[in-house]
Amino acid sequence: MWPETEQKLQGLMDDMTNRASDYERLVQFGLRVHVIVRETEKEARAYANNLLSKLDLDLGKDIRKRAQDALL
């Protein structure tokens, strides 16, 4: 979902809410935000993409699993 605009995030959450309601389910959302500030939006997005390019996929999976386990 990142880096996404507020409108894109709202659209995604609305879509997931509608899909869940088809199964009489309720979806709750949490959001973690990192603010990247540059002179222009284009520069900020380029920097965000640069940061994302350095992520290790296996480490990301491990972090996601630990976060999901914490909810139990």
Coordinates of C-alpha atoms in Angstrom, one line a residue:
M1 CA 0.0 0.0 0.0
W2 CA 2.9 2.4 0.0
P3 CA 3.8 5.0 -0.9
E4 CA 0.1 5.8 -1.6
T5 CA -2.0 8.9 -1.4
E6 CA -4.8 9.3 1.1
Q7 CA -7.3 8.9 -1.6
K8 CA -5.8 5.6 -2.8
L9 CA -5.7 4.3 0.8
Q10 CA -9.3 5.2 1.3
G11 CA -10.3 3.5 -1.9
L12 CA -8.5 0.3 -0.9
M13 CA -10.1 0.3 2.6
D14 CA -13.5 0.9 1.1
D15 CA -13.0 -2.0 -1.3
M16 CA -11.9 -4.4 1.4
T17 CA -14.8 -3.3 3.6
N18 CA -17.3 -4.0 0.8
R19 CA -15.7 -7.4 0.1
A20 CA -15.9 -8.3 3.8
S21 CA -19.5 -7.2 4.0
D22 CA -20.4 -9.7 1.3
Y23 CA -19.4 -12.4 3.8
E24 CA -21.0 -10.6 6.8
R25 CA -17.6 -9.8 8.1
L26 CA -16.2 -6.6 9.6
V27 CA -12.7 -5.5 8.8
Q28 CA -10.7 -3.2 11.0
F29 CA -7.7 -1.3 9.8
G30 CA -4.5 0.0 11.3
L31 CA -2.1 2.4 9.7
R32 CA 1.6 3.0 10.3
V33 CA 2.9 6.2 8.7
H34 CA 6.4 7.3 7.8
V35 CA 6.7 10.9 6.7
I36 CA 9.3 11.7 4.1
V37 CA 9.8 15.4 3.4
R38 CA 11.6 16.8 0.4
E39 CA 11.3 20.0 -1.7
T40 CA 8.8 18.4 -4.1
E41 CA 6.4 15.4 -4.0
K42 CA 8.4 13.9 -6.9
E43 CA 11.6 14.0 -4.8
A44 CA 9.8 12.5 -1.8
R45 CA 8.4 9.7 -3.8
A46 CA 11.7 9.0 -5.4
Y47 CA 13.3 8.8 -1.9
A48 CA 10.5 6.5 -0.6
N49 CA 11.0 4.2 -3.6
N50 CA 14.7 4.2 -2.9
L51 CA 14.1 3.1 0.7
L52 CA 11.7 0.4 -0.4
S53 CA 14.2 -1.0 -2.9
K54 CA 16.5 -1.8 0.0
L55 CA 14.0 -3.9 1.9
D56 CA 14.8 -7.6 2.4
L57 CA 11.7 -9.7 1.5
D58 CA 12.5 -12.4 4.0
L59 CA 13.0 -9.9 6.8
G60 CA 9.7 -8.2 5.8
K61 CA 7.9 -11.5 6.0
D62 CA 9.3 -12.2 9.4
I63 CA 8.3 -8.8 10.7
R64 CA 4.8 -9.2 9.3
K65 CA 4.4 -12.6 10.9
R66 CA 5.5 -11.3 14.3
A67 CA 3.1 -8.4 14.0
Q68 CA 0.2 -10.7 13.2
D69 CA 1.2 -13.0 16.1
A70 CA 1.0 -10.1 18.4
L71 CA -2.7 -9.6 17.6
L72 CA -3.6 -13.1 18.9

